[in-house]
Amino acid sequence: MLEDLEGEAWIGRILKDIQSSDFAEVSALIVNWESSVPKYSWLQNLKTGRIFGSTELFWRYCQLAERFSPVGNSPFRSVDFRPYLPEVPVIGVTPNRKNYVHRLAQADIDAVRALNLDVILRFGFNVIRGEILDTASFGVWSYHHGDNRSYRGGPAMFWEINNREPFCGTILQRLSEELDNGQVLYRSYAQRQHTVWLNSVREKPYWKSTAFVERNLRTLHQNRDNWPKSDESEGGSRGEVYKAPSNIQMLSFAARGIMRAIAGNLRAATRQDQWFLAYRNNPGRFVSRTLETDSLDYQVIVPPRGSNFSDPFLFHSEGFDYCFFEETTSNDKKGRICCLRFDGNGKPSKPKTVLSADFHLSYPFIFTWKGEIFMMPEAGSTNGVQVFKASQFPHRWEHYAEVISGYPAYDPTLFEHGNKWYLFVNIDERGGGCDDELFLFVADTPLGPWQPHPKNPVKSDVRSARSAGGIFYHKGRIIRPAQDCSAVYGGAIQLNEITVLTETDFKEHVVGRIAATWRPGLNGCHTLNASDRIEVIDARHAVWRRPF
């Protein structure tokens, strides 16, 4: 269901993906032929006294937001759908309107029903109600770019900016008679970008959401007989219904936005963030024992000014604990892997660089296989997962293999379970960012060959997807640390309990949280690991910039 045969690029991507798939096709384009609804001008609103209740300023703001947004890869740039749908018939319909509700005439409903459709996708029209909702076998699917548990109605993602929400939700739903409260087919969360420009906030979530229809159609194709019934909605989860802001609300929005911009620019000019490490050797207080943390016993390792230490991993060898971590500098953002050693009293040595490359390296996950020591660091810019082998531990490493290719994989984390090896990585599949979606791969060995999990991505939630250290056991429970990147990258660590981990299924839920409050002045922490006697964590704080 479209407004026109030309539309926004994110819609075109969805239609193109369906048409190029081997399990679905676009059977018809239902186009809205409704007459234009007259709009009052600024002057008319002023003359009639509607100026303060009208939404003129919001639409001016939207035009300004488009001007400040790059056009090149914008999901909102206009594209022509016809080139990749050349043989698809077009059905023009004129809906009956009552306020914001559209109902199709019986003749139009009969014409659509004759197509014997599985799914109708709504990308246009207003609020759809009536018999059309049940015309296709599996209903009308529609996006709501917002978390319907908190935000129904629209405009999409504006009120999240206004209310300073740390994240934005997106759902794909089967429509019902009730606004934004149908059967949720897919739910995802993304970070709300720190800007007042609406198009910039929308860009990544909209691109990420283009995969949701294809994922659900594939699942429907594979499990048609077991597809959930339409009455399985999320009753009781309804959020407030929002509408476009009035001119008075926009004046308040603009004033607060200007003040926040001034404060943000002042902070950026005077302070900068720095990552550092902290450690302790009191096993009774380790997070792996308590599923919580505190400030007791932590000793900090602060890098030199202009440098950052992050992503610490521990490895025990020949009586010593070695801590591998990423180092970056203000002059060189390309990460390299450093190492320090804890002595018998738990005191760290000076760091030494042990691995660098012509691409960014971070998150140095260490493992052993057949008596050899390997490192699987993050090397997302290589569009794959790289493995290095220790030729002289811990100082010398040689590239061993690329075990996964074709994926910009972030923070690879291995875990052995049930005679299988599982590789957890975040992948930016559609331009939505690398913090949101967790993918899983399965193999018989940690070196592969790796097969993608059938439920990929197994999580689409910026609050607890991206890995934050090695997976560990707590009282028989499998705990996977993950980053909460909703408010800001690496803002906190979530502790997920994995309850199902097989070659065909995966389930986890959050059971704990390590906020950046265990030391004064922190604004982030995103990696946690421990050996039998040392626990390491990283954290971020703000330091004053040099005046020159």
PDB file of C-alpha atoms in Angstrom, residues 108-206:
ATOM      1  CA  ASP A 108     -11.542  -2.239  -3.750  1.00  0.00           C
ATOM      2  CA  ILE A 109     -11.474  -4.841  -0.975  1.00  0.00           C
ATOM      3  CA  ASP A 110     -12.923  -7.454  -3.352  1.00  0.00           C
ATOM      4  CA  ALA A 111     -10.256  -6.606  -5.963  1.00  0.00           C
ATOM      5  CA  VAL A 112      -7.478  -7.041  -3.394  1.00  0.00           C
ATOM      6  CA  ARG A 113      -8.993 -10.270  -2.024  1.00  0.00           C
ATOM      7  CA  ALA A 114      -9.017 -11.728  -5.543  1.00  0.00           C
ATOM      8  CA  LEU A 115      -5.216 -11.554  -5.538  1.00  0.00           C
ATOM      9  CA  ASN A 116      -5.105 -14.228  -2.798  1.00  0.00           C
ATOM     10  CA  LEU A 117      -2.289 -12.446  -0.941  1.00  0.00           C
ATOM     11  CA  ASP A 118      -0.357 -13.758   2.027  1.00  0.00           C
ATOM     12  CA  VAL A 119       0.623 -10.330   3.358  1.00  0.00           C
ATOM     13  CA  ILE A 120      -0.210  -6.710   2.636  1.00  0.00           C
ATOM     14  CA  LEU A 121       2.533  -4.208   3.455  1.00  0.00           C
ATOM     15  CA  ARG A 122       1.392  -0.697   4.402  1.00  0.00           C
ATOM     16  CA  PHE A 123       3.783   2.123   3.477  1.00  0.00           C
ATOM     17  CA  GLY A 124       1.169   4.789   2.792  1.00  0.00           C
ATOM     18  CA  PHE A 125      -2.411   5.799   3.593  1.00  0.00           C
ATOM     19  CA  ASN A 126      -3.528   6.980   7.013  1.00  0.00           C
ATOM     20  CA  VAL A 127      -4.710   4.800   9.896  1.00  0.00           C
ATOM     21  CA  ILE A 128      -6.148   1.690   8.208  1.00  0.00           C
ATOM     22  CA  ARG A 129      -9.294   0.121   9.589  1.00  0.00           C
ATOM     23  CA  GLY A 130     -12.031  -2.171   8.393  1.00  0.00           C
ATOM     24  CA  GLU A 131     -12.268  -5.355   6.362  1.00  0.00           C
ATOM     25  CA  ILE A 132      -8.983  -4.756   4.513  1.00  0.00           C
ATOM     26  CA  LEU A 133      -7.104  -5.726   7.701  1.00  0.00           C
ATOM     27  CA  ASP A 134      -8.146  -9.376   7.233  1.00  0.00           C
ATOM     28  CA  THR A 135      -8.104  -9.562   3.439  1.00  0.00           C
ATOM     29  CA  ALA A 136      -4.641 -11.177   3.232  1.00  0.00           C
ATOM     30  CA  SER A 137      -4.014 -14.542   4.905  1.00  0.00           C
ATOM     31  CA  PHE A 138      -1.562 -13.042   7.407  1.00  0.00           C
ATOM     32  CA  GLY A 139      -2.959  -9.552   7.584  1.00  0.00           C
ATOM     33  CA  VAL A 140      -1.601  -6.069   6.959  1.00  0.00           C
ATOM     34  CA  TRP A 141       1.948  -5.476   8.176  1.00  0.00           C
ATOM     35  CA  SER A 142       3.092  -1.988   8.999  1.00  0.00           C
ATOM     36  CA  TYR A 143       6.063  -0.248  10.586  1.00  0.00           C
ATOM     37  CA  HIS A 144       5.799   1.949  13.634  1.00  0.00           C
ATOM     38  CA  HIS A 145       9.076   3.783  14.142  1.00  0.00           C
ATOM     39  CA  GLY A 146       8.717   4.177  17.872  1.00  0.00           C
ATOM     40  CA  ASP A 147       8.357   1.989  20.950  1.00  0.00           C
ATOM     41  CA  ASN A 148       4.597   1.394  21.100  1.00  0.00           C
ATOM     42  CA  ARG A 149       4.928   0.626  24.804  1.00  0.00           C
ATOM     43  CA  SER A 150       5.706   4.318  25.315  1.00  0.00           C
ATOM     44  CA  TYR A 151       5.062   6.191  22.069  1.00  0.00           C
ATOM     45  CA  ARG A 152       2.097   5.627  19.789  1.00  0.00           C
ATOM     46  CA  GLY A 153       1.061   7.940  17.014  1.00  0.00           C
ATOM     47  CA  GLY A 154       3.756  10.323  15.794  1.00  0.00           C
ATOM     48  CA  PRO A 155       5.673  12.058  14.388  1.00  0.00           C
ATOM     49  CA  ALA A 156       8.137   9.193  14.338  1.00  0.00           C
ATOM     50  CA  MET A 157      10.954   9.720  16.872  1.00  0.00           C
ATOM     51  CA  PHE A 158      10.284  13.429  17.423  1.00  0.00           C
ATOM     52  CA  TRP A 159       8.937  13.039  20.932  1.00  0.00           C
ATOM     53  CA  GLU A 160      11.882  10.843  21.885  1.00  0.00           C
ATOM     54  CA  ILE A 161      14.115  13.833  21.033  1.00  0.00           C
ATOM     55  CA  ASN A 162      11.848  16.212  22.911  1.00  0.00           C
ATOM     56  CA  ASN A 163      11.758  13.981  25.997  1.00  0.00           C
ATOM     57  CA  ARG A 164      15.491  13.190  25.772  1.00  0.00           C
ATOM     58  CA  GLU A 165      14.963   9.453  25.622  1.00  0.00           C
ATOM     59  CA  PRO A 166      18.253   7.512  25.361  1.00  0.00           C
ATOM     60  CA  PHE A 167      16.924   5.145  22.691  1.00  0.00           C
ATOM     61  CA  CYS A 168      14.276   4.798  19.989  1.00  0.00           C
ATOM     62  CA  GLY A 169      12.174   1.729  19.304  1.00  0.00           C
ATOM     63  CA  THR A 170      10.903   0.331  16.020  1.00  0.00           C
ATOM     64  CA  ILE A 171       8.288  -2.377  15.547  1.00  0.00           C
ATOM     65  CA  LEU A 172       6.893  -4.280  12.597  1.00  0.00           C
ATOM     66  CA  GLN A 173       3.306  -5.137  13.494  1.00  0.00           C
ATOM     67  CA  ARG A 174       0.227  -6.784  12.094  1.00  0.00           C
ATOM     68  CA  LEU A 175      -2.344  -4.018  12.174  1.00  0.00           C
ATOM     69  CA  SER A 176      -5.481  -4.249  14.247  1.00  0.00           C
ATOM     70  CA  GLU A 177      -8.382  -1.875  14.800  1.00  0.00           C
ATOM     71  CA  GLU A 178      -6.459  -0.248  17.661  1.00  0.00           C
ATOM     72  CA  LEU A 179      -3.711   2.235  16.853  1.00  0.00           C
ATOM     73  CA  ASP A 180      -0.176   0.793  17.203  1.00  0.00           C
ATOM     74  CA  ASN A 181      -1.378  -2.100  19.363  1.00  0.00           C
ATOM     75  CA  GLY A 182      -1.453  -4.990  16.924  1.00  0.00           C
ATOM     76  CA  GLN A 183       0.511  -8.213  16.937  1.00  0.00           C
ATOM     77  CA  VAL A 184       4.189  -7.282  17.148  1.00  0.00           C
ATOM     78  CA  LEU A 185       6.151  -9.324  14.606  1.00  0.00           C
ATOM     79  CA  TYR A 186       9.545  -7.720  15.235  1.00  0.00           C
ATOM     80  CA  ARG A 187      10.858  -5.316  17.841  1.00  0.00           C
ATOM     81  CA  SER A 188      14.162  -3.450  17.845  1.00  0.00           C
ATOM     82  CA  TYR A 189      15.859  -0.654  19.774  1.00  0.00           C
ATOM     83  CA  ALA A 190      18.492   1.808  18.587  1.00  0.00           C
ATOM     84  CA  GLN A 191      20.439   4.627  20.169  1.00  0.00           C
ATOM     85  CA  ARG A 192      18.882   8.051  19.796  1.00  0.00           C
ATOM     86  CA  GLN A 193      21.529  10.188  18.164  1.00  0.00           C
ATOM     87  CA  HIS A 194      22.471  13.256  20.207  1.00  0.00           C
ATOM     88  CA  THR A 195      21.106  15.905  17.874  1.00  0.00           C
ATOM     89  CA  VAL A 196      17.910  17.925  17.529  1.00  0.00           C
ATOM     90  CA  TRP A 197      17.652  17.215  13.786  1.00  0.00           C
ATOM     91  CA  LEU A 198      14.919  14.663  13.182  1.00  0.00           C
ATOM     92  CA  ASN A 199      16.271  13.139   9.958  1.00  0.00           C
ATOM     93  CA  SER A 200      19.632  12.472  11.615  1.00  0.00           C
ATOM     94  CA  VAL A 201      17.928  10.683  14.515  1.00  0.00           C
ATOM     95  CA  ARG A 202      15.804   8.619  12.149  1.00  0.00           C
ATOM     96  CA  GLU A 203      18.492   7.643   9.627  1.00  0.00           C
ATOM     97  CA  LYS A 204      20.117   4.590  11.258  1.00  0.00           C
ATOM     98  CA  PRO A 205      16.926   3.087  12.754  1.00  0.00           C
ATOM     99  CA  TYR A 206      15.137   3.413   9.406  1.00  0.00           C
TER     100      TYR A 206
END
